[in-house]
XYZ file of N, CA and C in Angstrom:
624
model
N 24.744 52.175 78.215
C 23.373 52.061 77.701
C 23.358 52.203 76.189
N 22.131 51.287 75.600
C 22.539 51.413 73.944
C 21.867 52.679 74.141
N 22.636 53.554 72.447
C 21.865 54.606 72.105
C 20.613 54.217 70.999
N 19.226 54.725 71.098
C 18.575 54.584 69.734
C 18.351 55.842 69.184
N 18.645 55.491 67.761
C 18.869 56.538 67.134
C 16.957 56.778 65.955
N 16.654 57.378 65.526
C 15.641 57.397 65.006
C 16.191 58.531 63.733
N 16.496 57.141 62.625
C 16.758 57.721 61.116
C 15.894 57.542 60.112
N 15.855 58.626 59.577
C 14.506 58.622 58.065
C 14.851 57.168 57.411
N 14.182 56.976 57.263
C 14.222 54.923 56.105
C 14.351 55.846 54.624
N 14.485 56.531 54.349
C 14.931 56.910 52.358
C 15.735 58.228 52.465
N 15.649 59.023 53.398
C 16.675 59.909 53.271
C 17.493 59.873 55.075
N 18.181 59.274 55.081
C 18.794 59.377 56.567
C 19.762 60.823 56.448
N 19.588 60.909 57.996
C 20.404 62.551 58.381
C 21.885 62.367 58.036
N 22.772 63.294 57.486
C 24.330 62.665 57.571
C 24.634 62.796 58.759
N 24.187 63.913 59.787
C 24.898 63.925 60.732
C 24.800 62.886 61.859
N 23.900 61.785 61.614
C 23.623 60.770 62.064
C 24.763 59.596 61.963
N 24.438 59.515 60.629
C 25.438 58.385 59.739
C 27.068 58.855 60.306
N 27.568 60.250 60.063
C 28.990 60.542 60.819
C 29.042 60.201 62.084
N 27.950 60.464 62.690
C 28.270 60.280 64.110
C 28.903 58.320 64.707
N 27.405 57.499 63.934
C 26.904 56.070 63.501
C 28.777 55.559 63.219
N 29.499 56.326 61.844
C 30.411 55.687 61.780
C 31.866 55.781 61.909
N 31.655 56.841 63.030
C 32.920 57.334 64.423
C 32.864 56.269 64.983
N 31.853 55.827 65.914
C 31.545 54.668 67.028
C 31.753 52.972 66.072
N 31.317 53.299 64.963
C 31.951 51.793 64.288
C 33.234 51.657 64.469
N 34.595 52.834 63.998
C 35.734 53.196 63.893
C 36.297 52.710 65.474
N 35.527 53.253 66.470
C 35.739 52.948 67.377
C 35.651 51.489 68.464
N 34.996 50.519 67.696
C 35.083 49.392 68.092
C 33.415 49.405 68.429
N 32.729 50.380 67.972
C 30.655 49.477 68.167
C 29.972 48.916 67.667
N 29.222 48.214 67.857
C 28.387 47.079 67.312
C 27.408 48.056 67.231
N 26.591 47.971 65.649
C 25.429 48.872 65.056
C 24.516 47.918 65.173
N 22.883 48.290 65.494
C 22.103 47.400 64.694
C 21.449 47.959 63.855
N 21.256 47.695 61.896
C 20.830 48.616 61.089
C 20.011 48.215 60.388
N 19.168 48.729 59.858
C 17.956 48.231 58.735
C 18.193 47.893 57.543
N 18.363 46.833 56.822
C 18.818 46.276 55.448
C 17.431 45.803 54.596
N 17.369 45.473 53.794
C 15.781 45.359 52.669
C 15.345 44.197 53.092
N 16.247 43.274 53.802
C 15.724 42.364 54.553
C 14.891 42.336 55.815
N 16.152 42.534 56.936
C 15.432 42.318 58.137
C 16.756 43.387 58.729
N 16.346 43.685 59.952
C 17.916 43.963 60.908
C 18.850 43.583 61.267
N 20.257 43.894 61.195
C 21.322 43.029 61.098
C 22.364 43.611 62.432
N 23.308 42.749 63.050
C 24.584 43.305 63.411
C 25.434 44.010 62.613
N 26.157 44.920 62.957
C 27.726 45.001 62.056
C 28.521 46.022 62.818
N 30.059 45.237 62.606
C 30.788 46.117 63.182
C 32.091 46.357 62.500
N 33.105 46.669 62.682
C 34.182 47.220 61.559
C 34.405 45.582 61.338
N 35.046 45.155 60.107
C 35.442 43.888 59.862
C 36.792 43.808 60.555
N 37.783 44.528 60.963
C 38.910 44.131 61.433
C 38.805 44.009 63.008
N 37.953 44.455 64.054
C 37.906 44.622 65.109
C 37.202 43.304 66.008
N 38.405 42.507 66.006
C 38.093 41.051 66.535
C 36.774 41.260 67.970
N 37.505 42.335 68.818
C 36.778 42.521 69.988
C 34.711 42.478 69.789
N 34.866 43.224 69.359
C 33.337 43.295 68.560
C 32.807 42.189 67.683
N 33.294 41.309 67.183
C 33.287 40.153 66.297
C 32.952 39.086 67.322
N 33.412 39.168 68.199
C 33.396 38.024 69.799
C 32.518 38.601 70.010
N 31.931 39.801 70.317
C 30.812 40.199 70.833
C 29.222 39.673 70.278
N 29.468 39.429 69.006
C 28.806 39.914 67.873
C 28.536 38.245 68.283
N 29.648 37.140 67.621
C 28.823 35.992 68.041
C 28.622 35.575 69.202
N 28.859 35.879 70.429
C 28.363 35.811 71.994
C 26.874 35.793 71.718
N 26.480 37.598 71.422
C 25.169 37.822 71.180
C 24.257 36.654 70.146
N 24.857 36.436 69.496
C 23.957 35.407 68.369
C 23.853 34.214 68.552
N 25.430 33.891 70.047
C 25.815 32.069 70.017
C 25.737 31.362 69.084
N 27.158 32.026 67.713
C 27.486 31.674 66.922
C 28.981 31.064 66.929
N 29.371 29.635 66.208
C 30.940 30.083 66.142
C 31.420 30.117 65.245
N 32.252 30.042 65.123
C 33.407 30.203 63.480
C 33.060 29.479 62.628
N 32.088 28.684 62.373
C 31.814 27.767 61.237
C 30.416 28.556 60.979
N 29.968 29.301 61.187
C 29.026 30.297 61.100
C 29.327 31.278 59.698
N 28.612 31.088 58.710
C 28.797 32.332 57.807
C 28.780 33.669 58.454
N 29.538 34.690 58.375
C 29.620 35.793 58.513
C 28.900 36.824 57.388
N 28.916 37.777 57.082
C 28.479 38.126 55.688
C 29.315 39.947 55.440
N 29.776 39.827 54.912
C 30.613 41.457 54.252
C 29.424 42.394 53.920
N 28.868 43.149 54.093
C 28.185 44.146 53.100
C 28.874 45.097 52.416
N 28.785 45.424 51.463
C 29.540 46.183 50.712
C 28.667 47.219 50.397
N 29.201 48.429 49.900
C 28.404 49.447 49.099
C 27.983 49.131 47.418
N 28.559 48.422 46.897
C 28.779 48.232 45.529
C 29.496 47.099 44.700
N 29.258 46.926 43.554
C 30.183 45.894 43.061
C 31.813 45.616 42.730
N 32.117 46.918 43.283
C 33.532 47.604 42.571
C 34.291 47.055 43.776
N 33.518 46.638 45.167
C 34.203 46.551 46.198
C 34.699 45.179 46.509
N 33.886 44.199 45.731
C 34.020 42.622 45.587
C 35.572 42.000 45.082
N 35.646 42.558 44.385
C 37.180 41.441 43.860
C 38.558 41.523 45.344
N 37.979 42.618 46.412
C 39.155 43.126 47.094
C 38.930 42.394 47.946
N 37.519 41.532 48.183
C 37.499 40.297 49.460
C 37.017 39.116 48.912
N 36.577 39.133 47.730
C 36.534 37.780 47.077
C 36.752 37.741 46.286
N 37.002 35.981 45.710
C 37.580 35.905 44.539
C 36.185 35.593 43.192
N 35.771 36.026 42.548
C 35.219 36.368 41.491
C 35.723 36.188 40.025
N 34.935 35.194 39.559
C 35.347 35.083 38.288
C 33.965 35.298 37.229
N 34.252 35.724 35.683
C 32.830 36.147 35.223
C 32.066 35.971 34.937
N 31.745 34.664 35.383
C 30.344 34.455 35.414
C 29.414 34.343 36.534
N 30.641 34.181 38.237
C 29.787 34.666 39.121
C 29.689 36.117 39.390
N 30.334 36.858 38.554
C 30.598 38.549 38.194
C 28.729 38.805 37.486
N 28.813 37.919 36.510
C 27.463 38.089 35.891
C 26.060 38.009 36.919
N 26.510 36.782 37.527
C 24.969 36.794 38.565
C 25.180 37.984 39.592
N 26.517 38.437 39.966
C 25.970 39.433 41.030
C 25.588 40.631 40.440
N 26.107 40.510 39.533
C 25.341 42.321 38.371
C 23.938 42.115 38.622
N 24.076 41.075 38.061
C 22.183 40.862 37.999
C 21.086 41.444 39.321
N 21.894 40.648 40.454
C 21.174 40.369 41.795
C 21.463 41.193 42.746
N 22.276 42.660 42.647
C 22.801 43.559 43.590
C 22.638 44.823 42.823
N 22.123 45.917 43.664
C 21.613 45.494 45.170
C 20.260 44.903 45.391
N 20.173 44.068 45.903
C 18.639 43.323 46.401
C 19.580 42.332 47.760
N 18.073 41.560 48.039
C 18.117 40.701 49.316
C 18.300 39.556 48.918
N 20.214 39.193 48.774
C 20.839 37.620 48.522
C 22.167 37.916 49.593
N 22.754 37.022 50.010
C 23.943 36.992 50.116
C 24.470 35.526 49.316
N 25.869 36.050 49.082
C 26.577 35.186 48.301
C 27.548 34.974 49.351
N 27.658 33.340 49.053
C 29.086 32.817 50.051
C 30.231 32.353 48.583
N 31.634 33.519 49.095
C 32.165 33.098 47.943
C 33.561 33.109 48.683
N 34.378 32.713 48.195
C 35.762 32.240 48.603
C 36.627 33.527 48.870
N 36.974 33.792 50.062
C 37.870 35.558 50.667
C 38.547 35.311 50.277
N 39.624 36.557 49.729
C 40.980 37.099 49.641
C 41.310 37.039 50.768
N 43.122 36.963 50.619
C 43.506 37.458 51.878
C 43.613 38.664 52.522
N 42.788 39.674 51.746
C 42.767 41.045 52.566
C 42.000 40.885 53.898
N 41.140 39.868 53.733
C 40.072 39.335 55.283
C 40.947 38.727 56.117
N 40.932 39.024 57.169
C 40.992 38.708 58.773
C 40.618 37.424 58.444
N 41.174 36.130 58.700
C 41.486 34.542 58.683
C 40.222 34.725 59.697
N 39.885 35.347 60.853
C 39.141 34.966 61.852
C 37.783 35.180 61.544
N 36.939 35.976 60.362
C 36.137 36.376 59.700
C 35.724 35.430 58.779
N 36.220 34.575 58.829
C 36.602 33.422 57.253
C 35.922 32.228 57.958
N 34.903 31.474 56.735
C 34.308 29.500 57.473
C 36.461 28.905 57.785
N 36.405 28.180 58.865
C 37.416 28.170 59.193
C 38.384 26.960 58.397
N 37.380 26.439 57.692
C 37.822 25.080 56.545
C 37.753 25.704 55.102
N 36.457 26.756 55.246
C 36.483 27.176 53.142
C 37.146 27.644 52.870
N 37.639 28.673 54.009
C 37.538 29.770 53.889
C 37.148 30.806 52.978
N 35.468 30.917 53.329
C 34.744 31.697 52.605
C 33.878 32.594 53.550
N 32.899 33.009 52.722
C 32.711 34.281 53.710
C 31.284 34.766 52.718
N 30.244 35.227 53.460
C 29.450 35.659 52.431
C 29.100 37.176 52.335
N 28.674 37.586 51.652
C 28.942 38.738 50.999
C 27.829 39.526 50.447
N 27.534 40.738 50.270
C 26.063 40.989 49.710
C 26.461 42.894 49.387
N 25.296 42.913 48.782
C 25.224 44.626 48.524
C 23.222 44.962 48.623
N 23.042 45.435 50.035
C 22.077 45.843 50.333
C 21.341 46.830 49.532
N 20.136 46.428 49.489
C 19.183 47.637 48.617
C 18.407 48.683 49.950
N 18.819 49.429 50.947
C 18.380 50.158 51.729
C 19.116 51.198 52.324
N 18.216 52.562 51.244
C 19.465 53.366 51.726
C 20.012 54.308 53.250
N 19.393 53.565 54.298
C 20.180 53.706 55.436
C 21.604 53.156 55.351
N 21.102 52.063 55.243
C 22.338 50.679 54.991
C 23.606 51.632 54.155
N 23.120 51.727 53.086
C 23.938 52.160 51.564
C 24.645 53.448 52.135
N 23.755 54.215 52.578
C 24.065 55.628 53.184
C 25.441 55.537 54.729
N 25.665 54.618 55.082
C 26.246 54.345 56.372
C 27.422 53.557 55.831
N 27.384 52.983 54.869
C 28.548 52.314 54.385
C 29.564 53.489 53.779
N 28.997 54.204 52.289
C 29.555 54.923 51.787
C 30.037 55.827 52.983
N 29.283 56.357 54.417
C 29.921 57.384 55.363
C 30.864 56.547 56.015
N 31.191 55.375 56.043
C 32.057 54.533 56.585
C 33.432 54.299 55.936
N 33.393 54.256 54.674
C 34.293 53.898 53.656
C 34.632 52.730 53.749
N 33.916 51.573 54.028
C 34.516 50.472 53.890
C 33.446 49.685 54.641
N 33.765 48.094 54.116
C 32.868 47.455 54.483
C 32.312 47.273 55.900
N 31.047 46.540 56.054
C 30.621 46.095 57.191
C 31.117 44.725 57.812
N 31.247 44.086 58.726
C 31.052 42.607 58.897
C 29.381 42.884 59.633
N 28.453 41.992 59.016
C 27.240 41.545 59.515
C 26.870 40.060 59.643
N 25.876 39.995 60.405
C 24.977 38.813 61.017
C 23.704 39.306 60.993
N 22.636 38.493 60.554
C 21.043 38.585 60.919
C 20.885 38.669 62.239
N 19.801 39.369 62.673
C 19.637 40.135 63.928
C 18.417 39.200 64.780
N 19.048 37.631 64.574
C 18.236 36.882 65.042
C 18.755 36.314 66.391
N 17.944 36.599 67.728
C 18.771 35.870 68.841
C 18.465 34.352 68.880
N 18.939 33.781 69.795
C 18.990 32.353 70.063
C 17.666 32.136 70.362
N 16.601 31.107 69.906
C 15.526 30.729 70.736
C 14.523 31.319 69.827
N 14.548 32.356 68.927
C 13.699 33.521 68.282
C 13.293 32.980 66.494
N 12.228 32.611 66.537
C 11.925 32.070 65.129
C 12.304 33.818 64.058
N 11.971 34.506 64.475
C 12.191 35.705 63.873
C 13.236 36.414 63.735
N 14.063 37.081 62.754
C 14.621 38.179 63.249
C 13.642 39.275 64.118
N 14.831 40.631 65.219
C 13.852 41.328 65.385
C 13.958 42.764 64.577
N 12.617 43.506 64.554
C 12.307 44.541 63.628
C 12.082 45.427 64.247
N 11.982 45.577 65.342
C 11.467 47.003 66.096
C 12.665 47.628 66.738
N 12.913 48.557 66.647
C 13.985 49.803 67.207
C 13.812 48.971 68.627
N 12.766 49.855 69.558
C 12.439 49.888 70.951
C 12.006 47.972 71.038
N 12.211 46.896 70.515
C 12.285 45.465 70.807
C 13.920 45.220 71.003
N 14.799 45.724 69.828
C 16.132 45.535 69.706
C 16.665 45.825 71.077
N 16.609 47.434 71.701
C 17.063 47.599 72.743
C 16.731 47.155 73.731
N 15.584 46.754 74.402
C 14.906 46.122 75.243
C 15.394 44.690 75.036
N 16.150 44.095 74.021
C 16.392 42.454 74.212
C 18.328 42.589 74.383
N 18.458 44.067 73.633
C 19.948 43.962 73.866
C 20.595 45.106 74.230
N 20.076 45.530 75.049
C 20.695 47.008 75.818
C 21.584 46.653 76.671
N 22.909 47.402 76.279
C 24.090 47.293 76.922
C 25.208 46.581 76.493
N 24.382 45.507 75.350
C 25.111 44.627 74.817
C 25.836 45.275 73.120
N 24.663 46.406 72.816
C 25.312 46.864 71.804
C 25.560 48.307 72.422
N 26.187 49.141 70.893
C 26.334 50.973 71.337
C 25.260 51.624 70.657
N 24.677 51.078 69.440
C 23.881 51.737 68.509
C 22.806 50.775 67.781
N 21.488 51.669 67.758
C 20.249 51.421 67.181
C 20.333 52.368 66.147
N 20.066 52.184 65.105
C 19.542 52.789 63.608
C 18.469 52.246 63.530
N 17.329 52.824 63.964
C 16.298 52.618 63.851
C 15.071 53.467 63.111
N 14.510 52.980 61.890
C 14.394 53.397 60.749
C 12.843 53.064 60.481
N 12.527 52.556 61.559
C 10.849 51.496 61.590
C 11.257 50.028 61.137
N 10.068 49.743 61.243
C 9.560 48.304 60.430
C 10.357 48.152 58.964
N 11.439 47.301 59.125
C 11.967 46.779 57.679
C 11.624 44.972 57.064
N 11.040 44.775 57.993
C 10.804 43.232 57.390
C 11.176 42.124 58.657
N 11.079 41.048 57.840
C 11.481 39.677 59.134
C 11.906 38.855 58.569
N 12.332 38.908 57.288
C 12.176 37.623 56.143
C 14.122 37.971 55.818
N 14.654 36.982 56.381
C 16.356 37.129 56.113
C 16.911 36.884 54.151
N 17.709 37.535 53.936
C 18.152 37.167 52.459
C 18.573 35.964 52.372
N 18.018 35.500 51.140
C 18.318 34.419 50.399
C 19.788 34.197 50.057
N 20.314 33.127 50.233
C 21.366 32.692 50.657
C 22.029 32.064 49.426
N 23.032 32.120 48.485
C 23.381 31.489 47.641
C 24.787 31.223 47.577
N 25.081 29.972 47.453
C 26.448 29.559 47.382
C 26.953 29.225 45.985
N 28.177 30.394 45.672
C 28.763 30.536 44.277
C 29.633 29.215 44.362
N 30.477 28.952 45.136
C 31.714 28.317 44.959
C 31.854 27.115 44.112
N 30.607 26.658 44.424
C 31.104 25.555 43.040
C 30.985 25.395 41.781
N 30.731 24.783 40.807
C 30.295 24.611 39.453
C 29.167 25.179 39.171
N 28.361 25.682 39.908
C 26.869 26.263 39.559
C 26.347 26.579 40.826
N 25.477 27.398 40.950
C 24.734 28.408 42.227
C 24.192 27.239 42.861
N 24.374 27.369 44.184
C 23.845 25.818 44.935
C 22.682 27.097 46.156
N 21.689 26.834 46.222
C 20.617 27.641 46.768
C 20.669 27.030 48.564
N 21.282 28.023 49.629
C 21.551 27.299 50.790
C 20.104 27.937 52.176
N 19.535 29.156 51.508
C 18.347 29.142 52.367
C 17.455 30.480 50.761
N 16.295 30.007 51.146
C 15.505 30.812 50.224
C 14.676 32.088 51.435
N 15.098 32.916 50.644
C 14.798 34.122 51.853
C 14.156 34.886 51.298
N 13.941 36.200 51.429
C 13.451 37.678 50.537
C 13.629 37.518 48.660
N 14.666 36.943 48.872
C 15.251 37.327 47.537
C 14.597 36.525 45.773
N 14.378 36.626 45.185
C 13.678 35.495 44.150
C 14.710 34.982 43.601
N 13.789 33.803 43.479
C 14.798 32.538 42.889
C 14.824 32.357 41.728
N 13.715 32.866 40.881
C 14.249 32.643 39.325
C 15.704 33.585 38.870
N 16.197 34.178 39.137
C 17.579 34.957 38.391
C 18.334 33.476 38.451
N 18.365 32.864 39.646
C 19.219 31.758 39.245
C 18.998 30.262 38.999
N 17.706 30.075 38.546
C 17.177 29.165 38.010
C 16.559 28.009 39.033
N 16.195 28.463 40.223
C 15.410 27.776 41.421
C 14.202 27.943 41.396
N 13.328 26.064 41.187
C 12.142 26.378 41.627
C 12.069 26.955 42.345
């Protein structure tokens, strides 16, 4: 049975978050509150959970994945970054974007678009999120917490479990965080190519 957990949205309990990221360690699929909307995530190396993860979403490998990170310091170790897409993510993190940028090989090949191999990437502005990473020490792999068929992501603690009980181990459920997924931007080529407009604003990178 999933557990739901009921964490403060600006100061979460630690003994929550330790508990939250034992069961990641251990191979569980979280669902957590980001400035966006609610997301999957589970350790990035733990294929088992990764299959799980797109089962639940009926996603496949040509599917962006997305890294969350705690910070910017954590980027050069799964992507490759050069400085001027160094400059836009200063700018735009933490807020609601993900960036699809080209992995290192410290990433799991199976985590990776299976032709770019790229991978997108972000640093959440919500400090559940922020708070669960740093107790984690290391990144997330996430997905938007949108099922098949569902114009929406979902936002409610007690909706999440009721659509996916059993299917995950853990609810971080924090209230109402939104429905509106991050804005989507693709670094890789010659200039920011805008691939969904979400939460995030578009003037930093020069989009009507």
């Amino acid at each position: 049975m999933t557990r739901v957990v009921n964490i403060h949205p600006e100061s979460p309990q630690h003994r929550l978050l330790v508990q939250a990221a034992e069961y990641i360690r251990q191979g569980a699929i979280v669902a957590l509150p980001t400035d966006s909307c609610y997301a999957l995530g589970c350790r990035v190396g733990d294929k088992e959970a990764l299959d799980r993860i797109r089962l639940i979403r009926q996603i496949d490998d040509r599917h962006h994945l997305t890294l969350m990170v705690r910070d910017l310091s954590e980027i050069a170790t799964y992507a490759r970054v050069d400085n001027a897409q160094y400059r836009l993510l200063k700018a735009a993190t933490p807020g609601s974007y993900t960036f699809i940028l080209e992995g290192t090989k410290e990433l799991p090949r199976r985590v990776l678009h299976p032709k770019r191999k790229t991978i997108g990437l972000r640093v959440p502005d919500h400090p559940v999120a922020l708070a669960l990473l740093e107790e984690l020490n290391e990144p997330l792999l996430t997905t938007t917490l949108q099922l098949p068929g569902d114009e929406l992501p979902l936002t409610e603690g007690w909706e999440i479990q009721e659509r996916l009980d059993e299917q995950i181990e853990w609810i971080l459920d924090a209230g109402h965080c939104g429905t509106e997924p991050t804005t989507v931007i693709d670094l890789t080529g010659p200039s920011p190519e805008l691939v969904r407009a979400g939460r995030g604003p578009l003037d930093l990178f020069g989009f009507d």
